Each structure stands twice: as structure tokens, then as C-alpha cells.
CSV table of C-alpha atoms and ligand atoms in Angstrom, one decimal:
chain,number,residue,atom,x,y,z
A,591,MET,CA,71.6,-98.1,224.5
A,592,ALA,CA,73.1,-96.2,227.5
A,593,GLN,CA,69.6,-94.8,228.8
A,594,THR,CA,67.0,-97.3,227.6
A,595,PRO,CA,66.9,-100.8,228.9
A,596,SER,CA,67.4,-103.0,225.5
A,597,SER,CA,67.2,-106.4,227.4
A,598,ASN,CA,64.3,-107.1,225.8
A,599,LEU,CA,65.8,-106.8,222.2
A,600,ASP,CA,69.1,-109.0,223.5
A,601,HIS,CA,68.0,-111.7,222.4
A,602,LEU,CA,67.2,-110.7,219.1
A,603,SER,CA,68.8,-111.5,216.1
A,604,GLU,CA,70.2,-108.3,213.5
A,605,SER,CA,67.5,-110.0,210.6
A,606,GLU,CA,65.0,-109.8,213.5
A,607,LEU,CA,66.1,-106.2,215.4
A,608,THR,CA,66.7,-105.1,211.1
A,609,ALA,CA,62.9,-107.0,210.9
A,610,LYS,CA,61.4,-104.2,213.6
A,611,LEU,CA,62.0,-101.5,212.7
A,612,GLU,CA,59.4,-98.9,211.1
A,613,PRO,CA,60.5,-98.0,207.5
A,614,ASP,CA,58.3,-95.1,207.8
A,615,LEU,CA,60.6,-93.3,211.0
A,616,LEU,CA,63.8,-94.2,210.1
A,617,PRO,CA,65.9,-91.0,210.4
A,618,LYS,CA,66.9,-89.2,207.4
A,619,HIS,CA,70.3,-87.8,208.6
A,620,VAL,CA,72.5,-89.8,211.2
A,621,ALA,CA,75.3,-87.8,212.9
A,622,VAL,CA,77.8,-90.0,215.4
A,623,ILE,CA,80.6,-88.6,217.8
A,624,MET,CA,82.8,-91.3,217.4
A,625,ASP,CA,84.4,-91.6,220.9
A,626,GLY,CA,86.1,-94.3,222.9
A,627,ASN,CA,88.6,-95.5,220.4
A,628,GLY,CA,92.1,-94.5,223.2
A,629,ARG,CA,89.7,-96.9,225.8
A,630,TRP,CA,89.2,-99.6,223.6
A,631,ALA,CA,93.5,-100.2,222.3
A,632,GLU,CA,94.2,-99.0,226.0
A,633,LEU,CA,91.8,-102.3,227.8
A,634,ARG,CA,93.2,-104.7,225.7
A,635,GLY,CA,97.3,-103.0,226.6
A,636,LEU,CA,97.8,-101.8,222.4
A,637,PRO,CA,98.4,-98.5,221.8
A,638,ARG,CA,96.3,-95.8,221.0
A,639,ILE,CA,96.3,-95.5,217.6
A,640,ALA,CA,95.2,-99.7,217.2
A,641,GLY,CA,91.9,-98.1,218.6
A,642,HIS,CA,91.0,-95.4,215.4
A,643,ARG,CA,92.8,-98.0,213.5
A,644,GLU,CA,89.4,-100.3,214.8
A,645,GLY,CA,87.0,-97.4,215.0
A,646,ILE,CA,87.8,-97.0,211.0
A,647,ASN,CA,85.8,-100.8,210.8
A,648,SER,CA,82.9,-99.5,212.3
A,649,VAL,CA,82.8,-96.3,209.8
A,650,ARG,CA,82.8,-98.3,207.3
A,651,GLU,CA,80.0,-101.0,208.9
A,652,MET,CA,78.4,-98.1,209.4
A,653,THR,CA,78.3,-96.7,206.1
A,654,THR,CA,77.0,-100.2,204.2
A,655,GLN,CA,73.8,-99.9,206.9
A,656,CYS,CA,72.9,-96.4,205.8
A,657,LEU,CA,72.5,-97.5,202.1
A,658,GLU,CA,71.1,-100.6,203.1
A,659,LEU,CA,68.7,-99.1,205.2
A,660,GLY,CA,68.0,-96.1,202.9
A,661,ILE,CA,69.7,-93.5,205.6
A,662,GLN,CA,70.7,-90.6,203.2
A,663,ALA,CA,72.6,-88.2,205.1
A,664,LEU,CA,75.3,-90.1,207.9
A,665,THR,CA,77.6,-87.6,209.6
A,666,ILE,CA,80.9,-88.5,211.5
A,667,TYR,CA,83.5,-86.5,214.0
A,668,ALA,CA,86.0,-87.3,213.6
A,669,PHE,CA,88.7,-85.0,214.6
A,670,SER,CA,87.9,-81.9,216.4
A,671,GLN,CA,89.6,-78.0,216.5
A,672,GLU,CA,90.2,-79.2,219.7
A,673,ASN,CA,91.6,-82.4,219.4
A,674,TRP,CA,95.0,-79.9,217.4
A,675,ASN,CA,96.1,-80.3,221.6
A,676,ARG,CA,96.5,-84.2,221.7
A,677,PRO,CA,100.3,-85.5,221.6
A,678,THR,CA,102.2,-84.7,218.2
A,679,GLN,CA,102.2,-88.0,218.0
A,680,GLU,CA,99.3,-89.3,218.2
A,681,ILE,CA,98.0,-86.8,216.0
A,682,SER,CA,100.2,-87.6,213.0
A,683,ALA,CA,99.0,-91.3,213.4
A,684,LEU,CA,95.8,-90.0,212.9
A,685,MET,CA,96.5,-88.0,209.7
A,686,GLY,CA,98.3,-90.8,208.8
A,687,LEU,CA,94.7,-93.1,209.1
A,688,LEU,CA,93.1,-90.7,207.6
A,689,GLU,CA,95.2,-91.0,204.6
A,690,HIS,CA,95.1,-95.1,204.8
A,691,TYR,CA,91.4,-94.8,205.1
A,692,LEU,CA,90.8,-92.7,202.3
A,693,SER,CA,93.5,-94.1,199.4
A,694,THR,CA,92.4,-97.4,200.3
A,695,GLU,CA,88.1,-96.6,200.8
A,696,ARG,CA,87.9,-94.3,197.5
A,697,ALA,CA,87.4,-97.4,194.7
A,698,SER,CA,84.2,-99.0,197.4
A,699,LEU,CA,82.8,-95.3,198.2
A,700,ILE,CA,82.7,-94.4,195.0
A,701,GLU,CA,81.2,-98.3,193.4
A,702,GLN,CA,78.6,-97.7,196.2
A,703,ARG,CA,77.5,-94.2,195.2
A,704,VAL,CA,78.0,-92.5,198.2
A,705,ARG,CA,79.3,-89.2,197.6
A,706,PHE,CA,82.4,-87.4,200.5
A,707,ARG,CA,82.2,-84.7,201.9
A,708,THR,CA,83.8,-83.0,204.6
A,709,ILE,CA,83.0,-79.8,207.4
A,710,GLY,CA,85.7,-78.5,209.2
A,711,ARG,CA,89.2,-76.1,208.8
A,712,LEU,CA,90.8,-78.1,206.1
A,713,GLU,CA,93.3,-76.3,205.7
A,714,LEU,CA,95.4,-77.4,209.4
A,715,LEU,CA,96.1,-80.4,208.4
A,716,PRO,CA,98.6,-81.8,206.3
A,717,GLN,CA,99.1,-81.2,203.1
A,718,SER,CA,98.9,-85.0,202.1
A,719,ALA,CA,95.5,-85.6,204.1
A,720,GLN,CA,94.1,-82.4,202.1
A,721,HIS,CA,95.2,-84.0,198.7
A,722,TRP,CA,93.5,-87.2,199.3
A,723,VAL,CA,90.5,-85.4,200.9
A,724,ARG,CA,89.9,-82.9,198.3
A,725,THR,CA,91.0,-86.0,195.7
A,726,THR,CA,87.6,-88.4,196.8
A,727,GLU,CA,85.5,-85.3,197.3
A,728,LYS,CA,86.3,-84.6,193.5
A,729,GLU,CA,86.0,-87.9,192.6
A,730,THR,CA,82.2,-88.4,194.5
A,731,ALA,CA,80.8,-85.1,193.6
A,732,HIS,CA,79.4,-86.2,190.6
A,733,LEU,CA,77.3,-89.3,192.6
A,734,ASP,CA,73.5,-88.5,192.7
A,735,ASN,CA,72.1,-88.1,196.2
A,736,LYS,CA,72.2,-91.7,197.3
A,737,MET,CA,73.7,-91.3,200.2
A,738,VAL,CA,76.3,-88.4,201.7
A,739,LEU,CA,79.0,-89.7,203.6
A,740,THR,CA,80.2,-86.0,205.9
A,741,VAL,CA,82.8,-86.5,207.8
A,742,ALA,CA,84.3,-83.8,210.0
A,743,LEU,CA,88.0,-82.9,210.4
A,744,SER,CA,89.7,-80.0,212.2
A,745,TYR,CA,86.0,-79.3,212.8
A,746,GLY,CA,85.1,-77.5,215.7
A,747,GLY,CA,81.1,-76.1,216.1
A,748,ARG,CA,81.8,-72.4,217.4
A,749,ALA,CA,84.3,-72.3,214.1
A,750,GLU,CA,81.7,-72.9,212.1
A,751,ILE,CA,79.1,-70.5,213.6
A,752,VAL,CA,82.4,-68.1,213.0
A,753,ASP,CA,82.7,-69.2,210.1
A,754,ALA,CA,79.3,-68.3,208.4
A,755,VAL,CA,79.0,-64.7,210.7
A,756,ARG,CA,82.4,-63.6,208.6
A,757,GLY,CA,80.3,-64.7,205.4
A,758,LEU,CA,77.4,-62.6,206.2
A,759,LEU,CA,78.9,-59.9,206.4
A,760,ASN,CA,81.4,-60.5,203.6
A,761,ASP,CA,78.4,-60.6,201.7
A,762,ALA,CA,76.5,-57.7,203.7
A,763,ARG,CA,79.5,-55.5,202.9
A,764,ALA,CA,79.7,-56.6,199.2
A,765,GLY,CA,75.8,-55.3,199.0
A,766,THR,CA,74.6,-59.0,197.7
A,767,ILE,CA,72.5,-59.6,201.4
A,768,GLN,CA,70.5,-56.6,203.6
A,769,PRO,CA,71.1,-57.1,207.8
A,770,ASP,CA,67.6,-56.7,207.6
A,771,HIS,CA,66.6,-60.1,205.8
A,772,VAL,CA,69.1,-61.7,207.5
A,773,ASP,CA,67.0,-65.0,209.1
A,774,GLU,CA,67.4,-68.1,210.7
A,775,ALA,CA,67.3,-70.1,206.8
A,776,MET,CA,69.5,-67.4,206.0
A,777,ILE,CA,72.0,-68.2,208.5
A,778,GLN,CA,71.9,-72.2,207.8
A,779,GLN,CA,72.8,-71.0,204.4
A,780,TYR,CA,76.2,-70.4,205.8
A,781,LEU,CA,77.0,-73.2,207.8
A,782,TYR,CA,79.6,-76.3,206.6
A,783,THR,CA,77.1,-78.6,206.5
A,784,HIS,CA,74.3,-76.8,204.1
A,785,PRO,CA,72.3,-78.3,202.6
A,786,LEU,CA,72.1,-81.3,204.4
A,787,PRO,CA,69.2,-81.2,206.5
A,788,ASP,CA,69.7,-81.0,210.4
A,789,PRO,CA,70.4,-84.1,212.0
A,790,ASP,CA,68.0,-86.3,213.0
A,791,LEU,CA,69.7,-88.3,215.6
A,792,LEU,CA,72.9,-88.1,216.9
A,793,ILE,CA,74.4,-91.3,218.8
A,794,ARG,CA,77.5,-90.4,220.7
A,795,THR,CA,80.2,-93.3,221.9
A,796,SER,CA,82.0,-94.4,224.8
A,797,GLY,CA,79.4,-93.1,227.9
A,798,GLU,CA,80.3,-89.5,227.6
A,799,THR,CA,77.2,-87.7,227.6
A,800,ARG,CA,78.7,-84.2,226.2
A,801,ILE,CA,77.9,-82.5,222.8
A,802,SER,CA,82.2,-81.4,222.6
A,803,ASN,CA,81.6,-78.5,220.4
A,804,PHE,CA,79.5,-80.9,217.6
A,805,LEU,CA,77.0,-79.2,214.9
A,806,LEU,CA,75.9,-76.3,217.8
A,807,TRP,CA,73.9,-75.1,215.4
A,808,GLN,CA,72.3,-78.3,213.5
A,809,LEU,CA,71.8,-80.0,216.8
A,810,ALA,CA,68.9,-77.7,218.2
A,811,TYR,CA,66.1,-80.6,217.4
A,812,THR,CA,67.7,-83.8,217.3
A,813,GLU,CA,67.7,-86.8,219.4
A,814,LEU,CA,70.5,-87.5,221.4
A,815,CYS,CA,71.5,-91.5,221.8
A,816,PHE,CA,74.2,-91.8,224.5
A,817,THR,CA,75.8,-95.5,224.6
A,818,PRO,CA,79.0,-96.7,226.3
A,819,THR,CA,80.0,-99.0,224.1
A,820,LEU,CA,83.6,-98.1,222.8
A,821,TRP,CA,83.1,-97.0,218.6
A,822,PRO,CA,85.5,-99.7,218.0
A,823,ASP,CA,82.5,-102.4,219.3
A,824,PHE,CA,79.8,-100.2,217.8
A,825,ARG,CA,78.8,-102.4,215.1
A,826,ARG,CA,75.6,-103.1,213.1
A,827,ARG,CA,73.6,-104.6,216.2
A,828,GLU,CA,74.4,-101.1,217.8
A,829,PHE,CA,73.3,-99.2,215.0
A,830,LEU,CA,69.9,-101.1,215.3
A,831,LEU,CA,69.5,-100.4,218.5
A,832,ALA,CA,70.0,-97.2,218.1
A,833,LEU,CA,67.8,-96.5,215.5
A,834,LEU,CA,64.8,-98.6,217.7
A,835,GLU,CA,65.3,-96.4,220.7
A,836,TYR,CA,65.1,-93.0,217.9
A,837,GLN,CA,61.5,-94.5,216.4
A,838,LYS,CA,60.3,-94.8,220.2
A,839,ARG,CA,60.5,-90.9,220.4
A,840,GLU,CA,58.5,-88.4,220.3
A,841,ARG,CA,59.6,-85.8,218.4
A,842,ARG,CA,57.4,-82.5,219.2
A,843,PHE,CA,59.6,-79.5,218.4
A,844,GLY,CA,57.8,-77.5,220.7
A,845,ARG,CA,54.4,-78.4,219.4
A,846,ILE,CA,51.6,-80.1,222.7
A,847,LEU,CA,50.6,-83.9,221.4
A,848,SER,CA,47.7,-83.1,218.8
A,849,THR,CA,46.1,-86.7,221.4
A,850,VAL,CA,46.4,-84.2,224.5
A,851,SER,CA,46.4,-80.7,223.1
A,852,SER,CA,42.0,-80.8,223.6
B,2190,IPE,C1,87.0,-91.0,219.3
B,2190,IPE,O1,88.6,-91.2,220.3
B,2190,IPE,C2,88.6,-90.7,218.2
B,2190,IPE,C3,89.2,-88.9,218.6
B,2190,IPE,C4,88.4,-87.8,219.2
B,2190,IPE,C5,90.0,-88.7,217.4
B,2190,IPE,P1,89.3,-90.0,221.2
B,2190,IPE,O2,90.6,-90.8,221.1
B,2190,IPE,O3,88.7,-89.7,222.1
B,2190,IPE,O4,89.2,-92.1,222.4
B,2190,IPE,P2,88.8,-91.9,224.5
B,2190,IPE,O5,87.8,-91.2,224.1
B,2190,IPE,O6,90.8,-91.6,224.7
B,2190,IPE,O7,88.7,-93.3,224.4
B,2191,IPE,C1,84.7,-85.9,220.4
B,2191,IPE,O1,85.6,-87.2,221.2
B,2191,IPE,C2,85.8,-86.0,219.2
B,2191,IPE,C3,85.7,-86.4,218.6
B,2191,IPE,C4,85.2,-87.7,218.0
B,2191,IPE,C5,86.2,-86.7,216.7
B,2191,IPE,P1,87.2,-86.1,222.8
B,2191,IPE,O2,87.1,-87.3,222.9
B,2191,IPE,O3,87.6,-85.3,221.6
B,2191,IPE,O4,85.5,-85.4,223.8
B,2191,IPE,P2,85.9,-85.0,225.0
B,2191,IPE,O5,87.2,-84.2,224.9
B,2191,IPE,O6,86.1,-86.2,225.7
B,2191,IPE,O7,85.1,-83.7,224.9
B,2192,MG,MG1,87.5,-89.3,223.5
């Protein structure tokens, strides 16, 4: 990982890295800002869409690896609200890829018992993309919480908070909630991600060290891992290194360590 020398792990194989994981300390929910697809393609003299296409293979691998490890929730940032400002050609290509991914991966998601969900302002997506999203959500809705794959599409963290406030105000006007009763737990219930727990680990690829309007509320106490690896190159070994890095972190949530508190 970028900010932690991992040289002592460089010589280890994937199975040796897996064996180093502490099963009881695995994150329950991993969030990923999948960045660097365009640069991956440009480095190879390819059109940007080639990077997005290759990035889908990383998504597939990470989903399978989460299943293998027993990580129950994976939330991936696929298209931000701000990404609507990209050239129309790239947006159309991305929407086409989304439809292709859903139409071809649905069967394997169902077979693996992965529940598929989306968060974001889906109504802004082209009708055909919305169709595949809704179909996949419906077809996997019954799957018993083995793993939830949440894809953030047309997503903005501030827009999510705006939508939560609107929901709260509507319910207050209808008289089903009292303003005095609003607390953090209640706000959480109005967020798109409800009922998922907050992410334990956020990974951002491609060397950028910002949040880019992702899960602003939910990341309050998430451990952040930044890696220079571009998303299409972020495969099983990289994920294991991120998990090992996470397991070294001391999550204090504002408290003083019990060993030094006296
Ligand atoms: C991330 O890769 C995918 C999306 C934002 C859709 P980018 O397309 O941002 O790739 P870079 O950052 O330009 O390399
Ligand atoms: C964040 O990546 C959004 C997604 C990965 C979908 P961007 O490439 O859009 O973010 P910025 O513009 O570098 O902050
Ligand atoms: Mg980017």
C-alpha cells in the first residue's frame, strides 16, 4: 500500500498473505473508490473505455474474494454525480459497460448468492441502464445476506444527505416523526445505505488521497487506505495487502487505549 512499506510482504505468495490474515479482525464492510481506469488505458495507448472495461475484471475478482473471506458487504463507487460532467461519449460508453456487466454477471451473482443493490440518483441513468439495474436488484433481492454488493451510481454523498433531510422533513410533515426525536441513528435510517453498517475500510486506488463526495456521513470512523495501484491492476494480492494493512490499524473511536489509560 502507498503509505505503508509492504516490502516485507513482497516475497509472499497469495496463499501466504491469506494465511497471515486474522479471521476475527476482517472488516465487515469494505468500500472502494475505484479510480485510475483512464490512466491505466492511457499508459497503454488505449482509449479510456479500455481501462473501464478492464476495471470490471477487478470488480469481479474482489467480489469473489470477499465471498471467500466472508466479508459481507462491498460497496463500490462506479459513477459519481460529478462524473456527469465528463464528455458525453465517455458517459455513454460507461453506461453501455454497466448494462453489459449487469446483463452478463447477473447469473453469476445469483449463483454466488450475492445480493446486488445500488445507491444514488438512479433516475438520471438512461432507461435501459435503469432497467438492468432494477432487474438485477429484483432478481437478487431474496438472497439471504451472504454478501451485499452495493454499486454507487450517479451517487453523491451530499445529495444523499439532502435526500435524507427531505425524507425526514416529509415524515415530520406527515406527523410520523417528531423533530425532537431526530438523532444520529434516525438520520442513518434515511440514508441510501441503510441498513448496512458503516464501512470499516475504505480503499482508494490510483494515488489520489481524497474522498470525492463518497459516503460522507458513513466514513466518519472508517480506516482509509490509499494505494498508487490503478484500479484495473488492483487484484487479489493488492486486496490482501490492504486487508493486512487494515488489521494493523488501531481503531480507537475517540477513546484512550485500555493499555495506556491508567
Ligand atoms: C475511475 O476511473 C472510474 C470512474 C470515475 C468512472 P477514472 O475514469 O476516473 O480514471 P482516471 O482517474 O481518469 O485515471
Ligand atoms: C471518483 O473518481 C468517482 C469514482 C471512482 C466513480 P473521480 O476520478 O471522478 O474523482 P476525482 O475527480 O479525481 O476527485
Ligand atoms: Mg479518476
